[in-house]
Short mmCIF file of C-alpha atoms in Angstrom, two decimals:
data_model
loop_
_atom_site.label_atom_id
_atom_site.label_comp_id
_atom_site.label_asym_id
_atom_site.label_seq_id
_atom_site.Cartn_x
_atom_site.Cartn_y
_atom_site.Cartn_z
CA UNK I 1056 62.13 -34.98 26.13
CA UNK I 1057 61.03 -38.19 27.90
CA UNK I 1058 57.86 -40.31 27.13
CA UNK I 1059 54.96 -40.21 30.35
CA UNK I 1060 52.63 -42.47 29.20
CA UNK I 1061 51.35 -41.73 25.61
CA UNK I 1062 52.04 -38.42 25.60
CA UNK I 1063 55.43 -36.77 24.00
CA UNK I 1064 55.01 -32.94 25.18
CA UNK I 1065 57.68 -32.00 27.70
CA UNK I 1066 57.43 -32.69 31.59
CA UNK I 1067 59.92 -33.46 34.31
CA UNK I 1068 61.60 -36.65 33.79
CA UNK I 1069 59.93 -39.68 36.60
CA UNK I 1070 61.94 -41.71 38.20
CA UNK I 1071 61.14 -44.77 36.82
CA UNK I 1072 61.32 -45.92 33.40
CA UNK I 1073 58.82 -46.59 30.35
CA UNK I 1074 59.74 -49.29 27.66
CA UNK I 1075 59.51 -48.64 23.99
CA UNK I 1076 58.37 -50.93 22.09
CA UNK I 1077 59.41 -51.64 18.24
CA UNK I 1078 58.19 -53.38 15.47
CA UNK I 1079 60.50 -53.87 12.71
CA UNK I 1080 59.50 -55.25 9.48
CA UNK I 1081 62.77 -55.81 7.02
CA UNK I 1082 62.52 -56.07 3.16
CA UNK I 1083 65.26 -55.72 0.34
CA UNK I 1084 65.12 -52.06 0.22
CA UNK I 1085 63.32 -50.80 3.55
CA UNK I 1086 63.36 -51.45 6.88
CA UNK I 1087 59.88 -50.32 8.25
CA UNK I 1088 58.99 -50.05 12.15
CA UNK I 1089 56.37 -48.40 14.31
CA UNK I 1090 57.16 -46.85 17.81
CA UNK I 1091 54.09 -47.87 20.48
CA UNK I 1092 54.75 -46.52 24.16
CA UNK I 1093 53.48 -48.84 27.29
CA UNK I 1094 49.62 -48.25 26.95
CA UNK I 1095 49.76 -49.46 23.09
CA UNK I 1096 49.40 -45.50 21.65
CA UNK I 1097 51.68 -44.92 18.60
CA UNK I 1098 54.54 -42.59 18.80
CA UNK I 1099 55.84 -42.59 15.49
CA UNK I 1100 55.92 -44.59 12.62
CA UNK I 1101 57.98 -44.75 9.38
CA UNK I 1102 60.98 -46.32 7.53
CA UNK I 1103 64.70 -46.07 6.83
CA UNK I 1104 67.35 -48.19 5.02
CA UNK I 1105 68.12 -51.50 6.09
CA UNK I 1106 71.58 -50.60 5.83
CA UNK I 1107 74.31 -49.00 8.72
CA UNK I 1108 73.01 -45.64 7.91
CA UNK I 1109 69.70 -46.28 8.08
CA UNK I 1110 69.61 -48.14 11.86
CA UNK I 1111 71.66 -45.20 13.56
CA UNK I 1112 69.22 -42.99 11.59
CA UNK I 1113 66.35 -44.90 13.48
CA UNK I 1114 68.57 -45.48 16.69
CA UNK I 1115 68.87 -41.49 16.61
CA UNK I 1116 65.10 -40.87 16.39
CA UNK I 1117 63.99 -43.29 19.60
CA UNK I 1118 66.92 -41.77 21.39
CA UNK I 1119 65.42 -38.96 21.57
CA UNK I 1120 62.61 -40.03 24.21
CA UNK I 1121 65.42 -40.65 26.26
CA UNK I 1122 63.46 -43.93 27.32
CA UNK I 1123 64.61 -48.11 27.32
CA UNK I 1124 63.47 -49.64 23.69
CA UNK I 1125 62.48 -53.41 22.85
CA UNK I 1126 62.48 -54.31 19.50
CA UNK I 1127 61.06 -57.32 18.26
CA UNK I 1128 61.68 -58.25 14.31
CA UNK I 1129 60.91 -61.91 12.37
CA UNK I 1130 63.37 -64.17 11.59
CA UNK I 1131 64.56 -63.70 7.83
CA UNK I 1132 67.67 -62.85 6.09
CA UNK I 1133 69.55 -59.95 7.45
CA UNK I 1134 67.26 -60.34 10.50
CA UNK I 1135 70.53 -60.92 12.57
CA UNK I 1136 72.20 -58.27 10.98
CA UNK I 1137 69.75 -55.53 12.80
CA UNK I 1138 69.70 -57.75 15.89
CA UNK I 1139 73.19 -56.98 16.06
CA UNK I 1140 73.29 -53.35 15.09
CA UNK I 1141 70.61 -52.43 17.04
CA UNK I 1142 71.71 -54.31 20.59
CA UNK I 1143 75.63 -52.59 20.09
CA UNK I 1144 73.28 -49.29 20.72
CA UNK I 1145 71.41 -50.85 23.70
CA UNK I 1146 68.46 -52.19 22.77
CA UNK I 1147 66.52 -55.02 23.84
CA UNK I 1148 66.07 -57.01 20.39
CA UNK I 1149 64.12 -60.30 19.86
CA UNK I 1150 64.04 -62.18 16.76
CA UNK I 1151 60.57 -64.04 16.35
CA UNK I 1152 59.79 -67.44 14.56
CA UNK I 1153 57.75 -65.80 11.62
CA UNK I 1154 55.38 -69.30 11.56
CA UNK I 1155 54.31 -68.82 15.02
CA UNK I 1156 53.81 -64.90 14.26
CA UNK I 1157 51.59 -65.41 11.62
CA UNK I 1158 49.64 -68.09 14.20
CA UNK I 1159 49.69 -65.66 16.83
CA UNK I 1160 48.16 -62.79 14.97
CA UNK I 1161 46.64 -64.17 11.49
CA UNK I 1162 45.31 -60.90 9.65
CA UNK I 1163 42.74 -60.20 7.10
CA UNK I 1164 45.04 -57.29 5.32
CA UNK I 1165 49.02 -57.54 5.49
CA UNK I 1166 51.10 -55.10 4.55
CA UNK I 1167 54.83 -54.12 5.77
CA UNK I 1168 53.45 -51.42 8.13
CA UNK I 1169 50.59 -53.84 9.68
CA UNK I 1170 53.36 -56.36 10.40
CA UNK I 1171 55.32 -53.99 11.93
CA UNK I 1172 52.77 -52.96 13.91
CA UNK I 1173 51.76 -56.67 14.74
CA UNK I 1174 55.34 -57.24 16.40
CA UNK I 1175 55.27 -54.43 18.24
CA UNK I 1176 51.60 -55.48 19.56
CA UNK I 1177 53.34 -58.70 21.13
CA UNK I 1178 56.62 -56.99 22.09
CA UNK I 1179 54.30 -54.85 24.19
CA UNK I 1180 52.17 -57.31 25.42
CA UNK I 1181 55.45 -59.95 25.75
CA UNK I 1182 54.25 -62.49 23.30
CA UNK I 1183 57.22 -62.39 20.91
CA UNK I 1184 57.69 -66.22 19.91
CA UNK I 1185 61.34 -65.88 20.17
CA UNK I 1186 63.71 -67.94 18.23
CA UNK I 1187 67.21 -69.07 19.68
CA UNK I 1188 70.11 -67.22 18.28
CA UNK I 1189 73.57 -69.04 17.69
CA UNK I 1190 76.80 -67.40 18.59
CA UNK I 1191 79.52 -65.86 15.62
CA UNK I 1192 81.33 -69.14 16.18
CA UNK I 1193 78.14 -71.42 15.90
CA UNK I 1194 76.68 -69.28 13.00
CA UNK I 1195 80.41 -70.06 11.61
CA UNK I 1196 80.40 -73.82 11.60
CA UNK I 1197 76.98 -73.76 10.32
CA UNK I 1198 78.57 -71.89 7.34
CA UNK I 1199 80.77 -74.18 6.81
CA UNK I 1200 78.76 -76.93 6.65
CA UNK I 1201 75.94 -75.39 4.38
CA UNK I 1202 78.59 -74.14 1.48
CA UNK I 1203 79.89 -77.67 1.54
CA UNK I 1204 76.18 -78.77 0.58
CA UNK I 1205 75.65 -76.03 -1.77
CA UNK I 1206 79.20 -77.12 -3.90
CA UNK I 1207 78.06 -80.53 -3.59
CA UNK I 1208 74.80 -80.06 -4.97
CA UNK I 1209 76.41 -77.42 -7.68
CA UNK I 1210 78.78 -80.45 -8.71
CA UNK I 1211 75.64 -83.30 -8.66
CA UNK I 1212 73.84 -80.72 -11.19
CA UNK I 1213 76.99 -80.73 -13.26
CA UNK I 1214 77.32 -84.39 -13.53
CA UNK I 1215 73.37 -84.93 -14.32
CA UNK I 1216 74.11 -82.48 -17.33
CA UNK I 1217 76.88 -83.86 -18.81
CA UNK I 1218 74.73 -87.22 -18.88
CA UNK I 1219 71.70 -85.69 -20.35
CA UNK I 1220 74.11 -84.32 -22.85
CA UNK I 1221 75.64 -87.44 -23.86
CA UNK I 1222 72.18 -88.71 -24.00
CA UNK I 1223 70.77 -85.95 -26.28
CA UNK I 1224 73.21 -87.02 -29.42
CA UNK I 1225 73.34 -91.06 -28.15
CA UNK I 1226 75.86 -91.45 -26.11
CA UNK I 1227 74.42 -92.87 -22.75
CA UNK I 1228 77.31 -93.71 -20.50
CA UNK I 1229 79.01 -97.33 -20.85
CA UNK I 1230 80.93 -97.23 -17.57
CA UNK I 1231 80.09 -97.36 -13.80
CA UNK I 1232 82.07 -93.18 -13.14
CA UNK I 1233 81.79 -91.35 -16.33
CA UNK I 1234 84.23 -88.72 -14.45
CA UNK I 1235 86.64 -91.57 -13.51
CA UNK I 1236 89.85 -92.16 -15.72
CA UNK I 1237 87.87 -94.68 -18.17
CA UNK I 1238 85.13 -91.74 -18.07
CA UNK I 1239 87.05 -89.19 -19.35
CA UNK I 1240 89.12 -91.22 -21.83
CA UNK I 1241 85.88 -91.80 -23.21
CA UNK I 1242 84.89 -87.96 -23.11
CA UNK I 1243 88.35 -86.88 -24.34
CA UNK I 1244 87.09 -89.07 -27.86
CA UNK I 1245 83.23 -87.86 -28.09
CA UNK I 1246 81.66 -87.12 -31.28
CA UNK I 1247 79.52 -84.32 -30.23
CA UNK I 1248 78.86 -81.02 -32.71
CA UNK I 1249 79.34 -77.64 -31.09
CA UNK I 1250 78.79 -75.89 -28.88
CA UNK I 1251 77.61 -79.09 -26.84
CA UNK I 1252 80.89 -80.69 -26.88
CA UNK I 1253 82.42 -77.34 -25.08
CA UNK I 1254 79.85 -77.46 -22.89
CA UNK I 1255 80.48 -81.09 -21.56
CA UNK I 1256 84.57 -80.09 -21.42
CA UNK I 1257 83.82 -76.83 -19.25
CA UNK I 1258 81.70 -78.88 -17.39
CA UNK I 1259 84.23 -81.49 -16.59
CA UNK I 1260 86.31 -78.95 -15.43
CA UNK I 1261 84.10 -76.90 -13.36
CA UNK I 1262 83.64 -79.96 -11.88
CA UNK I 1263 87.48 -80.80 -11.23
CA UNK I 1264 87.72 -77.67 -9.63
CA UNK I 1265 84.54 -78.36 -7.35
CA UNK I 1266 85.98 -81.24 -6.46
CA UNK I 1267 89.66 -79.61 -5.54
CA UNK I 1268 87.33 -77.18 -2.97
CA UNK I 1269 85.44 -79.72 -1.22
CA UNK I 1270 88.25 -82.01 -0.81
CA UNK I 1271 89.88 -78.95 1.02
CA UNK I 1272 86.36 -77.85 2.97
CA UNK I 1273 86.40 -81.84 4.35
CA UNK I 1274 89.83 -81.72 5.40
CA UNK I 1275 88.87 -78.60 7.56
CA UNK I 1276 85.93 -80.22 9.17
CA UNK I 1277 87.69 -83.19 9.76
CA UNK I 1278 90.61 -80.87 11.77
CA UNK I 1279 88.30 -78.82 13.27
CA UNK I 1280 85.66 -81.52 14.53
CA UNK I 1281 88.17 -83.26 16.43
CA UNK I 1282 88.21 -81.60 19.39
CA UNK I 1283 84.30 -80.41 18.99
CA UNK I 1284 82.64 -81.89 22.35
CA UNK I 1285 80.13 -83.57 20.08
CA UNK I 1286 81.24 -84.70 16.55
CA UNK I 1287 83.64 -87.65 18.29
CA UNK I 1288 80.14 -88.90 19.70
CA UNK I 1289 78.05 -88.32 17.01
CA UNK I 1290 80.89 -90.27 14.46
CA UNK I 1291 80.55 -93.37 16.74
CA UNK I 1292 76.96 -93.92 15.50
CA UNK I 1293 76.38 -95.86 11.90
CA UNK I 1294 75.87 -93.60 9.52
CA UNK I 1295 77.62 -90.69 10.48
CA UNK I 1296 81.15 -89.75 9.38
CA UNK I 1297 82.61 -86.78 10.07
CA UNK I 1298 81.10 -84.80 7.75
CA UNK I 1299 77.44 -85.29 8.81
CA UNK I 1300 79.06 -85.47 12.11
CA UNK I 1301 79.78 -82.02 11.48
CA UNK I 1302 76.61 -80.57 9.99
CA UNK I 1303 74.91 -82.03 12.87
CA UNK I 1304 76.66 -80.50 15.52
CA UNK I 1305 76.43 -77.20 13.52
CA UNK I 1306 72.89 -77.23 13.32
CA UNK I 1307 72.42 -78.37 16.98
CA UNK I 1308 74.40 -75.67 18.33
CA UNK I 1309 74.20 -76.14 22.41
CA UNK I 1310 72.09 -79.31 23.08
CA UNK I 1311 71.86 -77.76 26.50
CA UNK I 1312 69.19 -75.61 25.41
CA UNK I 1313 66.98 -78.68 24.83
CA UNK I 1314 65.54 -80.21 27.86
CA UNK I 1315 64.55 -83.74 27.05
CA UNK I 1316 65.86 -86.04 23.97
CA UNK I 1317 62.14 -85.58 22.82
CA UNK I 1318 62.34 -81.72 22.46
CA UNK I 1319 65.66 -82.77 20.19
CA UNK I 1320 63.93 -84.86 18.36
CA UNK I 1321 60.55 -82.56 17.60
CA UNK I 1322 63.10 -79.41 16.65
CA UNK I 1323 64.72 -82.28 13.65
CA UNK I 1324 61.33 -82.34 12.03
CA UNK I 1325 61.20 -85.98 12.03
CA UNK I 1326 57.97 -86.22 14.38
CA UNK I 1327 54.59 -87.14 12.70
CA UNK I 1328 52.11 -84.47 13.03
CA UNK I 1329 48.99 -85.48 15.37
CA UNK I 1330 45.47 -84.32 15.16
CA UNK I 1331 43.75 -86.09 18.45
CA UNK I 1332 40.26 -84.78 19.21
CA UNK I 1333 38.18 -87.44 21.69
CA UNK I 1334 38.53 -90.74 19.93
CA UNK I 1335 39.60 -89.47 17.04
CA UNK I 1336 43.72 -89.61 17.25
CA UNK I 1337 45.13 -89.45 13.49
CA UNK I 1338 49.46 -89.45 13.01
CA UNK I 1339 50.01 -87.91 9.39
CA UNK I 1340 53.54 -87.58 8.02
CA UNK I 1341 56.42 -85.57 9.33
CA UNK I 1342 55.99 -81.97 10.84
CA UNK I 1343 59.28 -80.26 8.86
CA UNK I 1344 60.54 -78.39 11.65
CA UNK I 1345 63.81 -77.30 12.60
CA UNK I 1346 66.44 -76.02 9.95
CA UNK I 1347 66.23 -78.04 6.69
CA UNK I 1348 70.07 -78.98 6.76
CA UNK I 1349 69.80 -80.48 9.96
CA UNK I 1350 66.91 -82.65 9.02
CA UNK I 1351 69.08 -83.44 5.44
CA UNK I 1352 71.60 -84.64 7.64
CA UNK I 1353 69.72 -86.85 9.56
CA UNK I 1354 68.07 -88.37 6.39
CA UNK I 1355 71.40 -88.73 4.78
CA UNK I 1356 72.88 -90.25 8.07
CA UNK I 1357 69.78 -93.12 8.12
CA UNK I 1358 69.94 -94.02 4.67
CA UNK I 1359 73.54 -94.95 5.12
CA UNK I 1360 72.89 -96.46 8.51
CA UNK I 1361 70.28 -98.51 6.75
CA UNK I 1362 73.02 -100.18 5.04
CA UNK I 1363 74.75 -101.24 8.23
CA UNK I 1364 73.88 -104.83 9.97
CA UNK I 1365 74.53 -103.58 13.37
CA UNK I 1366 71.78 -100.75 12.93
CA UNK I 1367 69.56 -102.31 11.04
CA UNK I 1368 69.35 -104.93 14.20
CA UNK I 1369 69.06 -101.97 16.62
CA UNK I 1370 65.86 -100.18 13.84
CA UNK I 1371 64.46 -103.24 13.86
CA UNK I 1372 64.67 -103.79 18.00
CA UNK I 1373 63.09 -100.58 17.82
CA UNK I 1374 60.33 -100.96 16.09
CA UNK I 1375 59.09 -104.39 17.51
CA UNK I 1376 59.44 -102.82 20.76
CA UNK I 1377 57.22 -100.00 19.79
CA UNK I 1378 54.70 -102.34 18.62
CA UNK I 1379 54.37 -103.83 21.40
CA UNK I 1380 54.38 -100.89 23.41
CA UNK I 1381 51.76 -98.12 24.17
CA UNK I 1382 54.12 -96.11 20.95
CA UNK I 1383 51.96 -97.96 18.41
CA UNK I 1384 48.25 -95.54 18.29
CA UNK I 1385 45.42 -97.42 18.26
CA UNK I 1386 44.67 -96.48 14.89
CA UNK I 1387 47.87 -97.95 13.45
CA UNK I 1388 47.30 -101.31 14.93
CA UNK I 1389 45.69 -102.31 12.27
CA UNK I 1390 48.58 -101.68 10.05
CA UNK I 1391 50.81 -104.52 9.17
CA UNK I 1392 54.25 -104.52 10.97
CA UNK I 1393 56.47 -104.32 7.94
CA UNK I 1394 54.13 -101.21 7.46
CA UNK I 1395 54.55 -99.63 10.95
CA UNK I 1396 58.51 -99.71 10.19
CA UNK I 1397 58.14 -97.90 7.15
CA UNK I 1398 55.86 -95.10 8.88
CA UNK I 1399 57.98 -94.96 12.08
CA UNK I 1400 61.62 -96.07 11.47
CA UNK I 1401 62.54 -92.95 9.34
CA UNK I 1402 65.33 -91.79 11.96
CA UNK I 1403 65.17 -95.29 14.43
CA UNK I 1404 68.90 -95.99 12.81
CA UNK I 1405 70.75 -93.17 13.85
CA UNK I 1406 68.42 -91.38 16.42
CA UNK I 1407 68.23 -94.83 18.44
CA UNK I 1408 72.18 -95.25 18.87
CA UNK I 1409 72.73 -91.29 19.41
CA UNK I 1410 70.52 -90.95 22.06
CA UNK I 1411 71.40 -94.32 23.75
CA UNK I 1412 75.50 -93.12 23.75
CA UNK I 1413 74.61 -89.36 24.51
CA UNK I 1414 75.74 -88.88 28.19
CA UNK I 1415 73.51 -88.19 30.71
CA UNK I 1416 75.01 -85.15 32.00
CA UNK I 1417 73.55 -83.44 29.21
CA UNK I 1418 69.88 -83.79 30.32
CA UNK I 1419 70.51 -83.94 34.33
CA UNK I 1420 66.92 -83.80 35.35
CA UNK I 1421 65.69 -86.09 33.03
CA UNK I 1422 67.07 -89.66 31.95
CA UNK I 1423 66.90 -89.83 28.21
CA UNK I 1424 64.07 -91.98 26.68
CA UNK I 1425 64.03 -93.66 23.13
CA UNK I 1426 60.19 -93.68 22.55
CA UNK I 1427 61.68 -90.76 19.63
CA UNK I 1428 63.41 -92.86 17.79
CA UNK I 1429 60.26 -95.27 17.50
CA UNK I 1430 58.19 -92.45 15.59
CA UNK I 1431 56.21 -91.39 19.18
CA UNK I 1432 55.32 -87.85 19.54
CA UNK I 1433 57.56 -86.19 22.58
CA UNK I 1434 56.16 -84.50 24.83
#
C-alpha cells in the first residue's frame, strides 16, 4: 500500500516518490510521533516505547506505506540513541536544537503530541534547526573528559564536607592540605563523637580512591592526546595543560565545521549578547551557548592564564587595541578602561594566543581575525 498524496486507500504505485515526514517527541517512558504525508495531512499518530522494541515497532508501521521517511526529533538525552536506531533502518533523521524549536514555533498549549506534531511541521516544510552530531569516537573523548569533571567535582564536595564537619564541633583546619600527610595525622587524632567522626574517615577514603581514578583517567588523556591533531596546539597556549587541552578538543570536535574563528568563538558562549535597534546598541553579558563543559574549560583555562606574565601582556595588548579600535561600542566609551577589560577580557588570555597559533589551513577562505578575543560580536 503506497501513500498518493494524503490519501492511504490502495492505487498503483507512481513512479516517483513521496517523503514521510516524522515528528518524534521522546520522554522517560514514551516515545510519541505523528506521521504527516507531503501536503501536511496526518496519517497516523500515536506512541511506542523508547526502547529497541518499541522503534522497530514504529519502523514496522511507516514501512508499511512503502514510502522514504524523515524524521526530525529535539536534542535531549537518548535523542541519539533513536537517531541511530532509526537511520540503521533507513531513515532520514535530524536532531534539532530544542532552543531554536521553541523560537521557531512558540505555542500557546504544549503537550508531547503538539510537539511532535510541531517537528514534523518543519521537517515537512525543511525548517528543522539541525544540530551537529559528533562521531562514536568524538562522543567518546567527550566522555572521557566529562566523567573526569564529574569525579572531580564528586571529590571537591567531599573535601568541603569534611571541613564543614570539622567546623561543626571546632575544629577549623590549622594547615594549608587538610588531606596532605600533616592533614591526616591531624584527622587520624580528632575528637569528634559519632557517627560524625565515621563520616569524616569514609570520607577520606572515598576520597583516596577518587583520587587513585583520576590519576589513572589523566594518564589516559595525556597518552591519548598526544597524537590528537589539536591538543599539542592547544597545550602551547598559557593556561592550558593537557587536560583542558583535552576537554577542549573534545568539545570542539572538527573545527572544520566552523567557518571563521568568530563562529568558534560565538558557539563557546563567551560573546556578549547585543540588542541594537537605530541608535540604540546595548552589549549585556555573555550569551551561554555552546556545551557548558566547553565554556568551563575555557573559563578554567583563562583564570590560570591570568596568572601568567606572558598572557597577561598579550590580554592586556588586546584590550588597548580594542579600545582604540571600532571593537569598543559607542556606548562603552564612556566606561573607564580598567572597566572595559573586565567586561571584554573574559577569554582575551587564551582565545588571543589560540587563534593567533591556529594554522591557517584550517579556515582557507578566510584569514583568522582576533576582534573575538577583544569581546566583539562575530559576525
Amino acid at each position: 500500500m503506497a501513500v498518493s498524496g494524503c490519501h492511504l486507500w490502495s492505487r498503483p504505485r507512481r513512479p516517483w516518490n513521496i517523503m514521510l515526514h516524522v515528528g518524534l517527541d521522546l520522554s522517560r517512558r514514551r516515545l510519541d510521533f505523528d506521521l504527516l504525508c507531503e501536503d501536511g495531512s496526518r496519517i497516523e499518530r500515536d506512541a511506542v516505547a523508547p526502547d529497541a522494541d518499541g522503534l522497530r515497532r514504529l519502523v514496522r508501521r511507516v514501512a508499511v506505506y512503502r514510502e522514504p521517511v524523515r524524521a526530525a526529533i529535539e536534542s535531549m538525552n537518548g535523542a541519539r540513541y533513536v537517531h541511530d536506531e532509526l537511520e540503521r533502518s533507513g531513515w532520514e533523521v535530524e536532531v534539532a536544537d530544542a532552543q531554536k524549536v521553541k523560537g521557531l514555533a512558540p505555542l500557546a498549549s504544549k503537550t508531547d503530541r503538539i510537539d511532535a506534531w510541531v517537528l514534523a511541521e518543519l521537517s515537512r516544510r525543511e525548517l528543522v534547526p539541525a544540530i551537529w552530531l559528533p562521531s562514536f569516537e568524538q562522543r567518546g573523548e567527550r566522555e572521557r573528559a566529562r566523567w573526569r569533571l564529574f569525579l572531580v567535582r564528586k571529590r571537591s564536595s567531599l573535601k568541603h564536607r569534611v571541613h564543614a564537619q570539622l567546623l561543626a564541633f571546632g575544629h577549623p583546619c590549622p594547615v594549608s592540605d587538610l588531606f596532605g600527610r600533616a592533614g591526616r595525622e591531624l584527622l587520624a587524632r580528632l575528637e569528634c563523637p559519632e557517627p560524625w567522626r565515621s563520616g569524616v574517615l569514609a570520607a577520606v577514603g572515598m576520597v583516596d580512591d577518587l583520587d587513585a581514578q583520576i590519576t589513572a583517567i589523566d594518564r589516559e588523556l595525556k597518552d591519548l592526546g598526544a597524537d590528537h591533531r589539536y591538543i599539542p596546539l592547544l597545550t602551547s597556549v598559557p593556561g592550558i595543560a593537557w587536560v583542558l587541552g583535552y576537554t577542549i578538543a573534545a568539545e570542539i570536535g572538527d573545527i572544520n565545521r566552523f567557518p571563521s574563528p568568530q563562529k568558534l568563538c560565538s558557539y563557546t558562549g563567551l560573546c556578549p549578547h547585543v540588542r541594537q535597534s537605530g541608535s540604540k546598541d546595548h552589549r549585556g553579558g555573555l550569551t551561554h551557548a555552546g556545551p557548558k563543559y566547553l565554556r568551563w574549560a575555557l573559563m578554567e583555562a583563562a583564570t590560570n592564564a591570568c596568572r601568567d606574565p606572558i598572557s597577561t601582556t598579550i590580554a592586556t595588548s588586546a584590550t588597548s587595541d580594542a579600545w582604540e579600535s571600532n571593537a569598543v561600542p559607542r556606548s562603552h566609551r564612556s566606561t573607564s578602561r580598567a572597566a572595559w577589560r573586565r567586561r571584554s577580557g573574559t577569554c582575551s588570555p587564551v582565545t588571543k594566543p589560540l587563534l593567533r597559533q591556529a594554522p591557517e589551513a584550517l579556515w582557507p577562505h578566510r584569514r583568522p581575525s582576533l576582534k573575538c578575543a577583544t569581546g566583539a560580536m562575530p559576525q
